[in-house]
Tab-separated table of N, CA and C in Angstrom:
chain	number	residue	atom	x	y	z
A	432	MET	N	-1.702	60.136	50.578
A	432	MET	CA	-3.032	61.337	50.232
A	432	MET	C	-3.678	61.931	51.208
A	433	GLU	N	-2.011	62.698	51.879
A	433	GLU	CA	-1.985	63.708	52.288
A	433	GLU	C	-1.066	64.433	52.173
A	434	THR	N	-0.999	65.589	50.474
A	434	THR	CA	0.596	65.104	50.832
A	434	THR	C	0.667	67.009	50.622
A	435	ALA	N	-0.269	68.035	51.285
A	435	ALA	CA	-0.401	69.714	51.498
A	435	ALA	C	0.970	69.137	52.946
A	436	PRO	N	1.822	70.275	53.161
A	436	PRO	CA	3.166	70.225	54.190
A	436	PRO	C	2.181	70.814	55.404
A	437	LEU	N	2.928	69.850	56.888
A	437	LEU	CA	2.409	69.533	57.543
A	437	LEU	C	3.133	70.914	58.566
A	438	THR	N	2.515	71.327	59.340
A	438	THR	CA	3.083	73.404	60.068
A	438	THR	C	2.057	72.982	61.458
A	439	HIS	N	3.209	73.931	62.077
A	439	HIS	CA	2.656	73.960	63.261
A	439	HIS	C	2.481	75.246	63.964
A	440	ARG	N	1.739	75.567	65.161
A	440	ARG	CA	2.044	77.654	65.556
A	440	ARG	C	1.935	76.969	67.123
A	441	ASP	N	1.616	78.278	67.621
A	441	ASP	CA	1.903	78.367	69.060
A	441	ASP	C	-0.496	78.326	69.301
A	442	ALA	N	-0.927	77.230	69.930
A	442	ALA	CA	-2.637	77.292	69.780
A	442	ALA	C	-2.567	79.003	70.847
A	443	THR	N	-3.785	79.805	70.438
A	443	THR	CA	-4.555	81.328	71.559
A	443	THR	C	-5.296	80.993	71.947
A	444	ALA	N	-5.760	81.696	72.616
A	444	ALA	CA	-7.281	81.726	73.286
A	444	ALA	C	-8.414	81.342	71.948
A	445	SER	N	-8.220	81.712	70.929
A	445	SER	CA	-9.264	81.640	69.565
A	445	SER	C	-9.442	79.591	68.743
A	446	ASP	N	-8.151	79.499	69.140
A	446	ASP	CA	-8.579	78.525	68.439
A	446	ASP	C	-8.998	76.601	70.213
A	447	THR	N	-9.497	77.294	71.261
A	447	THR	CA	-9.948	76.611	72.273
A	447	THR	C	-10.504	75.785	71.649
A	448	GLU	N	-11.579	76.837	71.066
A	448	GLU	CA	-12.954	75.898	70.732
A	448	GLU	C	-12.851	74.953	69.848
A	449	SER	N	-12.012	74.261	69.299
A	449	SER	CA	-11.631	73.717	68.427
A	449	SER	C	-10.990	72.576	68.062
A	450	LEU	N	-10.688	73.337	69.243
A	450	LEU	CA	-9.113	71.845	69.985
A	450	LEU	C	-9.389	71.311	70.964
A	451	VAL	N	-10.631	70.935	71.489
A	451	VAL	CA	-11.734	70.460	72.567
A	451	VAL	C	-12.515	70.148	72.112
A	452	ALA	N	-13.277	70.050	70.560
A	452	ALA	CA	-13.520	69.438	69.221
A	452	ALA	C	-12.753	68.216	68.953
A	453	LEU	N	-10.730	68.776	68.993
A	453	LEU	CA	-10.678	67.389	67.768
A	453	LEU	C	-10.214	66.746	69.562
A	454	ILE	N	-9.866	67.178	70.787
A	454	ILE	CA	-9.658	66.691	71.564
A	454	ILE	C	-10.309	65.468	71.726
A	455	GLU	N	-11.820	65.954	72.152
A	455	GLU	CA	-13.320	64.708	72.452
A	455	GLU	C	-13.187	64.263	71.552
A	456	SER	N	-13.048	64.571	70.047
A	456	SER	CA	-13.290	63.549	68.123
A	456	SER	C	-12.030	62.749	68.676
A	457	ALA	N	-10.996	62.296	69.589
A	457	ALA	CA	-10.415	61.314	68.756
A	457	ALA	C	-9.876	60.514	70.479
A	458	TYR	N	-10.792	60.667	71.549
A	458	TYR	CA	-10.879	60.448	72.692
A	458	TYR	C	-12.208	59.791	73.277
A	459	ARG	N	-13.001	60.082	72.403
A	459	ARG	CA	-14.053	60.407	73.266
A	459	ARG	C	-15.575	59.808	72.908
A	460	GLY	N	-16.679	59.197	72.653
A	460	GLY	CA	-17.593	59.248	72.830
A	460	GLY	C	-17.647	58.045	70.533
A	461	ASP	N	-18.624	58.044	70.161
A	461	ASP	CA	-18.931	57.257	68.875
A	461	ASP	C	-17.989	57.663	67.906
A	462	SER	N	-17.988	58.814	67.713
A	462	SER	CA	-16.417	59.699	66.296
A	462	SER	C	-15.126	59.109	66.397
A	463	SER	N	-14.845	59.254	68.254
A	463	SER	CA	-12.975	58.388	68.076
A	463	SER	C	-12.851	56.682	67.794
A	464	ARG	N	-14.090	55.844	67.089
A	464	ARG	CA	-13.917	55.531	66.873
A	464	ARG	C	-13.590	54.493	65.905
A	465	ALA	N	-13.257	55.832	65.390
A	465	ALA	CA	-12.668	55.322	63.907
A	465	ALA	C	-11.172	55.700	63.686
A	466	GLY	N	-10.697	56.102	64.871
A	466	GLY	CA	-9.528	56.390	65.094
A	466	GLY	C	-8.856	54.761	65.980
A	467	TRP	N	-8.509	54.804	66.654
A	467	TRP	CA	-7.773	53.922	66.975
A	467	TRP	C	-7.897	53.759	68.201
A	468	THR	N	-7.221	55.949	68.762
A	468	THR	CA	-6.320	56.144	69.927
A	468	THR	C	-8.232	56.369	71.273
A	469	THR	N	-8.944	56.034	70.944
A	469	THR	CA	-10.348	55.597	71.950
A	469	THR	C	-9.923	54.800	72.385
A	470	GLU	N	-11.468	56.066	73.788
A	470	GLU	CA	-10.718	55.588	75.196
A	470	GLU	C	-12.172	55.496	75.603
A	471	ALA	N	-13.033	55.038	74.920
A	471	ALA	CA	-14.507	55.178	75.176
A	471	ALA	C	-15.133	53.870	75.758
A	472	ASP	N	-14.300	53.064	75.420
A	472	ASP	CA	-14.837	51.769	76.155
A	472	ASP	C	-14.248	52.112	77.403
A	473	ILE	N	-13.238	52.858	78.133
A	473	ILE	CA	-12.404	52.881	79.584
A	473	ILE	C	-12.865	54.177	79.609
A	474	LEU	N	-13.650	54.986	79.225
A	474	LEU	CA	-14.004	55.971	79.400
A	474	LEU	C	-15.285	57.572	79.504
A	475	HIS	N	-16.098	57.090	79.665
A	475	HIS	CA	-17.226	58.475	79.631
A	475	HIS	C	-17.194	59.712	79.778
A	476	GLY	N	-17.669	60.344	79.318
A	476	GLY	CA	-17.810	62.040	80.014
A	476	GLY	C	-16.550	62.113	78.318
A	477	GLN	N	-16.180	63.694	79.721
A	477	GLN	CA	-15.859	64.812	78.567
A	477	GLN	C	-13.996	64.071	79.279
A	478	ARG	N	-13.448	64.156	78.536
A	478	ARG	CA	-11.721	64.500	78.152
A	478	ARG	C	-11.324	65.766	78.495
A	479	THR	N	-11.652	66.842	78.469
A	479	THR	CA	-11.284	68.465	78.667
A	479	THR	C	-12.020	69.401	78.529
A	480	ASP	N	-11.761	71.016	79.316
A	480	ASP	CA	-12.697	71.326	78.643
A	480	ASP	C	-12.169	72.839	77.836
A	481	PRO	N	-12.853	73.626	78.261
A	481	PRO	CA	-12.570	75.070	77.319
A	481	PRO	C	-11.567	75.444	79.325
A	482	GLN	N	-11.693	75.989	79.495
A	482	GLN	CA	-11.329	75.912	80.938
A	482	GLN	C	-10.025	75.592	80.419
A	483	GLY	N	-9.931	73.651	81.096
A	483	GLY	CA	-9.266	73.301	80.851
A	483	GLY	C	-7.679	73.438	79.596
A	484	VAL	N	-8.446	73.915	78.812
A	484	VAL	CA	-7.678	73.648	77.162
A	484	VAL	C	-6.891	75.361	76.731
A	485	LEU	N	-7.967	76.339	77.561
A	485	LEU	CA	-7.602	77.987	77.846
A	485	LEU	C	-6.419	77.554	79.211
A	486	ALA	N	-6.036	76.972	79.884
A	486	ALA	CA	-5.404	77.234	80.971
A	486	ALA	C	-4.443	77.188	80.201
A	487	VAL	N	-3.918	75.717	79.270
A	487	VAL	CA	-3.166	75.609	79.499
A	487	VAL	C	-2.396	75.799	78.173
A	488	ILE	N	-3.312	76.661	77.206
A	488	ILE	CA	-2.500	78.050	76.264
A	488	ILE	C	-2.355	79.497	77.820
A	489	GLU	N	-2.616	79.097	78.146
A	489	GLU	CA	-2.630	80.643	78.463
A	489	GLU	C	-1.152	79.516	79.792
A	490	SER	N	-0.228	79.226	79.724
A	490	SER	CA	-0.083	79.025	80.905
A	490	SER	C	1.378	79.491	80.932
A	491	THR	N	2.520	80.284	81.201
A	491	THR	CA	3.399	80.509	80.830
A	491	THR	C	4.873	79.535	81.105
A	492	ALA	N	4.649	77.705	81.190
A	492	ALA	CA	5.246	76.728	81.730
A	492	ALA	C	5.187	76.032	80.522
A	493	GLY	N	4.908	76.666	79.272
A	493	GLY	CA	4.583	75.563	78.032
A	493	GLY	C	3.673	76.084	76.882
A	494	ARG	N	3.246	75.124	75.737
A	494	ARG	CA	2.235	76.084	75.341
A	494	ARG	C	2.086	74.637	74.494
A	495	LEU	N	0.491	74.902	73.674
A	495	LEU	CA	0.099	74.017	73.236
A	495	LEU	C	0.111	74.529	71.787
A	496	LEU	N	0.451	73.511	71.184
A	496	LEU	CA	1.014	73.487	69.499
A	496	LEU	C	-0.354	72.700	68.908
A	497	VAL	N	-0.621	73.723	67.675
A	497	VAL	CA	-1.365	73.207	67.221
A	497	VAL	C	-0.734	72.930	65.523
A	498	PHE	N	-1.423	71.513	65.170
A	498	PHE	CA	-0.264	71.216	63.081
A	498	PHE	C	-1.463	70.840	62.521
A	499	GLU	N	-1.098	71.910	61.847
A	499	GLU	CA	-2.316	72.464	60.305
A	499	GLU	C	-2.538	72.223	58.647
A	500	ARG	N	-3.041	71.457	58.392
A	500	ARG	CA	-2.113	70.765	56.880
A	500	ARG	C	-3.182	71.837	56.094
A	501	ASP	N	-3.365	72.441	55.317
A	501	ASP	CA	-4.144	73.712	54.917
A	501	ASP	C	-5.300	73.559	54.869
A	502	GLY	N	-4.645	74.639	55.883
A	502	GLY	CA	-4.572	76.094	56.929
A	502	GLY	C	-5.704	74.630	58.034
A	503	GLU	N	-5.974	73.835	58.007
A	503	GLU	CA	-6.940	72.278	58.942
A	503	GLU	C	-6.342	72.339	60.261
A	504	THR	N	-7.247	72.190	61.230
A	504	THR	CA	-6.335	72.091	62.022
A	504	THR	C	-6.340	70.334	62.254
A	505	VAL	N	-5.645	69.322	62.460
A	505	VAL	CA	-5.048	67.707	62.558
A	505	VAL	C	-4.985	67.219	62.866
A	506	ALA	N	-4.079	68.263	64.538
A	506	ALA	CA	-3.220	67.278	65.739
A	506	ALA	C	-3.183	68.264	66.491
A	507	CYS	N	-2.979	68.051	68.334
A	507	CYS	CA	-2.266	69.242	68.787
A	507	CYS	C	-2.105	67.836	70.002
A	508	CYS	N	-0.989	69.241	70.527
A	508	CYS	CA	0.029	68.658	71.751
A	508	CYS	C	0.809	69.628	72.705
A	509	GLN	N	0.816	69.822	73.619
A	509	GLN	CA	0.693	70.343	74.690
A	509	GLN	C	2.920	69.877	75.176
A	510	LEU	N	2.686	71.244	75.132
A	510	LEU	CA	4.361	70.612	75.539
A	510	LEU	C	4.895	71.861	76.787
A	511	GLU	N	4.903	71.815	78.076
A	511	GLU	CA	5.228	71.415	80.132
A	511	GLU	C	6.817	71.183	79.865
A	512	HIS	N	7.827	72.909	80.155
A	512	HIS	CA	8.521	72.665	80.663
A	512	HIS	C	8.921	73.197	82.153
A	513	ARG	N	9.186	71.784	82.279
A	513	ARG	CA	9.745	71.180	83.927
A	513	ARG	C	11.163	71.083	83.933
A	514	GLY	N	11.955	72.201	84.165
A	514	GLY	CA	13.291	72.201	84.215
A	514	GLY	C	14.606	71.671	83.211
A	515	GLU	N	15.139	70.166	83.318
A	515	GLU	CA	16.206	69.333	82.110
A	515	GLU	C	14.633	68.778	81.244
A	516	VAL	N	13.468	68.286	82.197
A	516	VAL	CA	12.600	67.265	80.758
A	516	VAL	C	11.795	68.638	80.122
A	517	ALA	N	11.030	67.803	79.625
A	517	ALA	CA	9.396	68.014	78.954
A	517	ALA	C	8.130	67.546	79.665
A	518	TYR	N	7.297	67.788	79.898
A	518	TYR	CA	5.922	66.931	79.934
A	518	TYR	C	5.052	66.994	78.166
A	519	PHE	N	5.077	66.032	77.216
A	519	PHE	CA	4.396	65.863	76.267
A	519	PHE	C	2.432	65.117	77.264
A	520	GLY	N	1.699	65.890	76.557
A	520	GLY	CA	0.622	65.686	77.208
A	520	GLY	C	-0.466	66.524	75.843
A	521	MET	N	-1.832	66.100	76.161
A	521	MET	CA	-3.229	66.836	75.226
A	521	MET	C	-3.151	66.570	73.862
A	522	PHE	N	-2.553	65.194	73.387
A	522	PHE	CA	-1.920	64.559	71.900
A	522	PHE	C	-2.632	63.891	71.602
A	523	ALA	N	-3.480	64.646	70.399
A	523	ALA	CA	-4.385	64.197	69.956
A	523	ALA	C	-4.801	64.148	68.403
A	524	VAL	N	-4.977	63.628	67.742
A	524	VAL	CA	-4.878	63.537	65.821
A	524	VAL	C	-6.078	63.353	65.472
A	525	ARG	N	-7.029	63.278	63.870
A	525	ARG	CA	-7.729	63.774	64.407
A	525	ARG	C	-8.113	62.216	64.038
A	526	PRO	N	-9.657	61.801	64.507
A	526	PRO	CA	-9.461	60.081	64.509
A	526	PRO	C	-9.985	59.569	63.055
A	527	THR	N	-10.185	60.674	61.653
A	527	THR	CA	-10.326	59.739	60.576
A	527	THR	C	-8.829	59.703	59.656
A	528	ALA	N	-7.610	60.862	60.502
A	528	ALA	CA	-6.645	60.648	59.924
A	528	ALA	C	-5.190	60.214	60.821
A	529	GLN	N	-5.461	59.229	62.090
A	529	GLN	CA	-5.416	58.229	62.408
A	529	GLN	C	-4.664	57.160	61.061
A	530	GLY	N	-3.951	57.110	61.866
A	530	GLY	CA	-2.669	55.025	61.339
A	530	GLY	C	-1.991	56.076	60.206
A	531	GLY	N	-2.117	56.429	59.705
A	531	GLY	CA	-1.152	56.967	58.559
A	531	GLY	C	0.369	58.296	58.386
A	532	GLY	N	0.739	57.853	60.160
A	532	GLY	CA	1.740	58.829	60.310
A	532	GLY	C	2.126	59.701	60.220
A	533	LEU	N	0.420	60.455	60.782
A	533	LEU	CA	0.172	61.996	61.935
A	533	LEU	C	0.974	61.623	63.006
A	534	GLY	N	0.518	61.129	63.640
A	534	GLY	CA	1.029	61.211	65.344
A	534	GLY	C	2.293	60.924	65.316
A	535	LYS	N	3.130	59.648	64.218
A	535	LYS	CA	4.544	60.235	64.351
A	535	LYS	C	5.030	62.006	64.425
A	536	GLN	N	4.300	62.187	63.000
A	536	GLN	CA	4.941	62.689	63.133
A	536	GLN	C	5.456	64.947	63.703
A	537	VAL	N	3.747	64.470	64.174
A	537	VAL	CA	3.615	65.160	65.140
A	537	VAL	C	5.345	64.876	66.633
A	538	MET	N	4.874	64.032	66.611
A	538	MET	CA	5.900	63.754	68.403
A	538	MET	C	6.957	63.782	68.030
A	539	SER	N	7.496	63.804	66.826
A	539	SER	CA	8.954	64.032	66.162
A	539	SER	C	9.281	65.902	66.886
A	540	ASP	N	7.965	66.807	66.065
A	540	ASP	CA	8.348	67.875	66.172
A	540	ASP	C	8.035	68.423	67.361
A	541	ALA	N	6.991	67.562	68.464
A	541	ALA	CA	6.765	68.411	69.802
A	541	ALA	C	7.821	67.863	70.163
A	542	GLU	N	9.161	66.883	70.334
A	542	GLU	CA	10.228	66.721	70.533
A	542	GLU	C	11.117	67.517	70.002
A	543	ARG	N	10.990	68.054	69.400
A	543	ARG	CA	12.615	68.734	68.564
A	543	ARG	C	11.544	70.196	69.497
A	544	VAL	N	11.142	71.135	68.638
A	544	VAL	CA	10.622	72.108	69.742
A	544	VAL	C	10.937	71.867	70.792
A	545	ALA	N	10.839	70.928	71.710
A	545	ALA	CA	10.762	71.535	73.350
A	545	ALA	C	12.555	71.523	73.488
A	546	GLN	N	13.066	70.081	72.822
A	546	GLN	CA	15.113	70.997	72.862
A	546	GLN	C	15.601	71.925	72.269
A	547	GLU	N	15.013	72.165	71.449
A	547	GLU	CA	15.017	73.698	70.589
A	547	GLU	C	15.048	75.302	72.227
A	548	ALA	N	13.606	74.783	72.518
A	548	ALA	CA	13.527	75.578	72.953
A	548	ALA	C	13.698	76.189	74.490
A	549	TRP	N	14.674	74.460	74.931
A	549	TRP	CA	14.473	74.737	75.882
A	549	TRP	C	15.831	73.581	77.023
A	550	GLY	N	15.637	73.004	75.545
A	550	GLY	CA	17.039	72.148	75.548
A	550	GLY	C	16.998	70.938	76.915
A	551	VAL	N	15.435	70.273	76.925
A	551	VAL	CA	15.506	69.349	77.595
A	551	VAL	C	16.697	68.231	77.026
A	552	THR	N	16.978	67.740	78.386
A	552	THR	CA	16.752	66.200	78.106
A	552	THR	C	16.087	64.988	77.931
A	553	GLU	N	14.837	65.373	77.977
A	553	GLU	CA	13.712	64.081	78.493
A	553	GLU	C	12.142	64.628	78.285
A	554	MET	N	11.755	63.753	77.801
A	554	MET	CA	10.091	63.784	76.944
A	554	MET	C	9.044	62.941	78.169
A	555	GLN	N	8.877	63.040	79.017
A	555	GLN	CA	7.647	62.244	80.033
A	555	GLN	C	6.335	62.358	79.260
A	556	MET	N	5.431	61.276	79.390
A	556	MET	CA	3.982	61.978	79.609
A	556	MET	C	3.753	60.726	80.389
A	557	THR	N	2.319	61.029	80.474
A	557	THR	CA	1.595	59.984	81.719
A	557	THR	C	0.314	58.570	80.614
A	558	VAL	N	-0.113	57.725	80.973
A	558	VAL	CA	-0.825	57.024	80.154
A	558	VAL	C	-1.444	56.796	80.681
A	559	ILE	N	-3.220	56.148	80.295
A	559	ILE	CA	-3.421	55.387	81.672
A	559	ILE	C	-3.254	53.721	81.078
A	560	SER	N	-2.561	52.767	82.209
A	560	SER	CA	-2.155	51.652	81.750
A	560	SER	C	-2.204	50.952	81.514
A	561	VAL	N	-3.370	50.402	81.272
A	561	VAL	CA	-4.303	50.027	80.517
A	561	VAL	C	-4.547	50.153	79.276
A	562	ARG	N	-4.329	50.999	78.394
A	562	ARG	CA	-4.054	51.341	77.209
A	562	ARG	C	-2.866	50.798	76.283
A	563	GLU	N	-2.650	49.519	76.947
A	563	GLU	CA	-1.674	48.756	75.779
A	563	GLU	C	-1.312	49.306	74.617
A	564	GLU	N	-2.462	48.715	73.855
A	564	GLU	CA	-2.365	48.908	72.403
A	564	GLU	C	-1.305	50.872	72.278
A	565	LEU	N	-1.611	51.825	73.063
A	565	LEU	CA	-1.155	52.657	72.988
A	565	LEU	C	0.851	52.906	73.478
A	566	ILE	N	0.322	52.718	74.750
A	566	ILE	CA	2.128	52.564	75.261
A	566	ILE	C	2.783	51.324	74.524
A	567	ALA	N	2.520	50.595	74.016
A	567	ALA	CA	2.813	50.305	73.016
A	567	ALA	C	3.744	50.906	71.622
A	568	TRP	N	2.431	51.953	71.749
A	568	TRP	CA	2.590	52.556	69.514
A	568	TRP	C	4.016	53.889	70.088
A	569	TYR	N	3.852	53.965	71.695
A	569	TYR	CA	4.816	54.972	72.391
A	569	TYR	C	6.490	54.695	72.473
A	570	GLU	N	6.165	52.828	72.822
A	570	GLU	CA	7.869	52.467	73.137
A	570	GLU	C	8.961	52.456	71.571
A	571	ARG	N	7.256	52.020	70.361
A	571	ARG	CA	7.967	52.193	69.233
A	571	ARG	C	8.849	53.866	69.027
A	572	ARG	N	8.127	54.239	69.090
A	572	ARG	CA	8.455	56.345	69.147
A	572	ARG	C	10.084	55.706	70.408
A	573	GLY	N	10.421	55.478	71.240
A	573	GLY	CA	11.251	54.989	72.102
A	573	GLY	C	11.447	55.323	73.661
A	574	TYR	N	9.723	55.628	73.752
A	574	TYR	CA	9.681	55.986	75.104
A	574	TYR	C	9.936	54.626	75.911
A	575	ARG	N	9.829	54.499	77.331
A	575	ARG	CA	10.490	53.590	78.347
A	575	ARG	C	9.128	54.110	78.945
A	576	ARG	N	8.739	52.884	79.730
A	576	ARG	CA	7.924	52.521	80.738
A	576	ARG	C	8.875	52.754	82.032
A	577	THR	N	8.067	53.548	82.652
A	577	THR	CA	8.816	53.384	85.012
A	577	THR	C	8.266	52.419	85.649
A	578	GLY	N	6.634	52.366	85.153
A	578	GLY	CA	6.068	51.581	86.450
A	578	GLY	C	5.671	52.702	87.488
A	579	LYS	N	6.240	53.777	87.414
A	579	LYS	CA	5.676	54.695	88.562
A	579	LYS	C	4.308	55.426	88.366
A	580	MET	N	3.720	54.943	88.725
A	580	MET	CA	1.685	54.515	88.690
A	580	MET	C	1.548	55.879	89.649
A	581	THR	N	0.190	56.682	88.937
A	581	THR	CA	-0.380	57.414	89.978
A	581	THR	C	-1.704	57.847	89.540
A	582	PRO	N	-2.428	57.647	91.053
A	582	PRO	CA	-3.830	57.810	91.003
A	582	PRO	C	-4.672	58.163	89.325
A	583	PHE	N	-6.004	57.149	89.221
A	583	PHE	CA	-6.678	57.876	88.193
A	583	PHE	C	-7.821	59.093	89.531
A	584	PRO	N	-8.208	60.146	88.583
A	584	PRO	CA	-8.340	60.838	89.940
A	584	PRO	C	-10.460	60.881	89.588
A	585	TYR	N	-10.171	59.707	90.711
A	585	TYR	CA	-12.135	59.527	90.416
A	585	TYR	C	-12.839	59.857	91.283
A	586	GLY	N	-13.647	60.523	90.606
A	586	GLY	CA	-14.944	61.534	91.429
A	586	GLY	C	-14.254	62.624	90.675
A	587	ASP	N	-13.466	63.119	90.522
A	587	ASP	CA	-13.835	64.284	89.344
A	587	ASP	C	-13.984	64.101	87.757
A	588	ASP	N	-15.279	64.288	87.665
A	588	ASP	CA	-15.602	64.095	85.632
A	588	ASP	C	-14.775	64.812	85.367
A	589	ARG	N	-13.993	66.507	85.172
A	589	ARG	CA	-13.798	66.862	84.673
A	589	ARG	C	-12.489	65.565	83.559
A	590	PHE	N	-12.297	64.544	84.690
A	590	PHE	CA	-11.578	64.067	83.167
A	590	PHE	C	-12.182	62.571	82.983
A	591	GLY	N	-13.080	62.460	83.355
A	591	GLY	CA	-14.140	61.538	82.149
A	591	GLY	C	-15.286	60.687	83.497
A	592	ILE	N	-15.793	60.054	82.763
A	592	ILE	CA	-16.137	59.111	84.625
A	592	ILE	C	-16.385	57.675	84.086
A	593	PRO	N	-14.910	56.446	84.617
A	593	PRO	CA	-14.250	56.268	84.810
A	593	PRO	C	-15.615	54.531	84.868
A	594	GLN	N	-15.741	53.394	83.228
A	594	GLN	CA	-15.939	52.302	83.135
A	594	GLN	C	-15.723	51.457	83.790
A	595	ARG	N	-14.403	51.624	84.372
A	595	ARG	CA	-13.467	50.108	85.546
A	595	ARG	C	-12.765	51.418	86.503
A	596	ASP	N	-12.907	49.710	87.898
A	596	ASP	CA	-11.752	50.681	88.683
A	596	ASP	C	-10.554	50.565	88.913
A	597	ASP	N	-9.424	49.689	87.696
A	597	ASP	CA	-8.178	49.551	88.563
A	597	ASP	C	-8.093	50.906	86.754
A	598	LEU	N	-8.148	52.296	87.155
A	598	LEU	CA	-7.189	52.776	85.980
A	598	LEU	C	-6.637	53.809	87.120
A	599	GLU	N	-5.439	53.661	86.445
A	599	GLU	CA	-4.067	54.199	87.202
A	599	GLU	C	-3.066	55.252	85.316
A	600	PHE	N	-2.165	56.152	85.886
A	600	PHE	CA	-1.809	56.988	85.048
A	600	PHE	C	-0.050	56.098	85.346
A	601	GLU	N	0.536	55.641	84.534
A	601	GLU	CA	1.656	55.608	84.397
A	601	GLU	C	3.265	56.557	83.511
A	602	LEU	N	3.563	56.242	84.003
A	602	LEU	CA	4.959	57.235	83.543
A	602	LEU	C	5.804	56.929	82.534
A	603	LEU	N	6.366	57.045	81.178
A	603	LEU	CA	7.123	57.441	80.144
A	603	LEU	C	7.432	57.916	80.020
A	604	VAL	N	8.273	57.992	79.533
A	604	VAL	CA	9.527	58.959	80.042
A	604	VAL	C	10.833	58.067	78.085
A	605	LYS	N	11.444	58.813	77.530
A	605	LYS	CA	12.220	58.676	76.647
A	605	LYS	C	13.134	59.950	76.856
A	606	THR	N	14.870	59.521	76.418
A	606	THR	CA	15.956	60.266	76.042
A	606	THR	C	15.659	61.345	74.988
A	607	LEU	N	16.175	62.320	75.185
A	607	LEU	CA	16.501	63.073	73.768
A	607	LEU	C	17.497	63.577	73.437
A	608	GLY	N	17.687	63.401	72.183
A	608	GLY	CA	19.736	63.591	71.448
A	608	GLY	C	20.254	63.290	70.592
């Protein structure tokens, strides 16, 4: 269906509003239910905000990639340089474009960009541990669960309003090369 090539570029401050809308649409509220990555049943409220997105855009430690098709933003992801590893986050694909391989392509492009830019040997990410379907998708892309957990920031509404009391983040890693 999508035949135009997928391109990517570094986000700029002028992308902030559209990226917040994309990220929110992929994870929260009824619009997120059009895709499969929704967190609407486990978290209400916001996933991010303009200040958080702008901080990633302006960070000297990384970059926020915008993926476009026909000049329209369809996905984004954060890459942060952490020595020999890169952190992959703020990953969002437009809900109506999910399930057709776009996420795989974005992830592959992001891994290549991190290797080329920083010479990293590993990609890391954190995923809410109860997101079994999403974790399985990452495992099919070569990521492995580490069992290393960090607590969810309960009480900080900037990260959403939890609907469960068992949320935590698990570190996933992939060797690049």
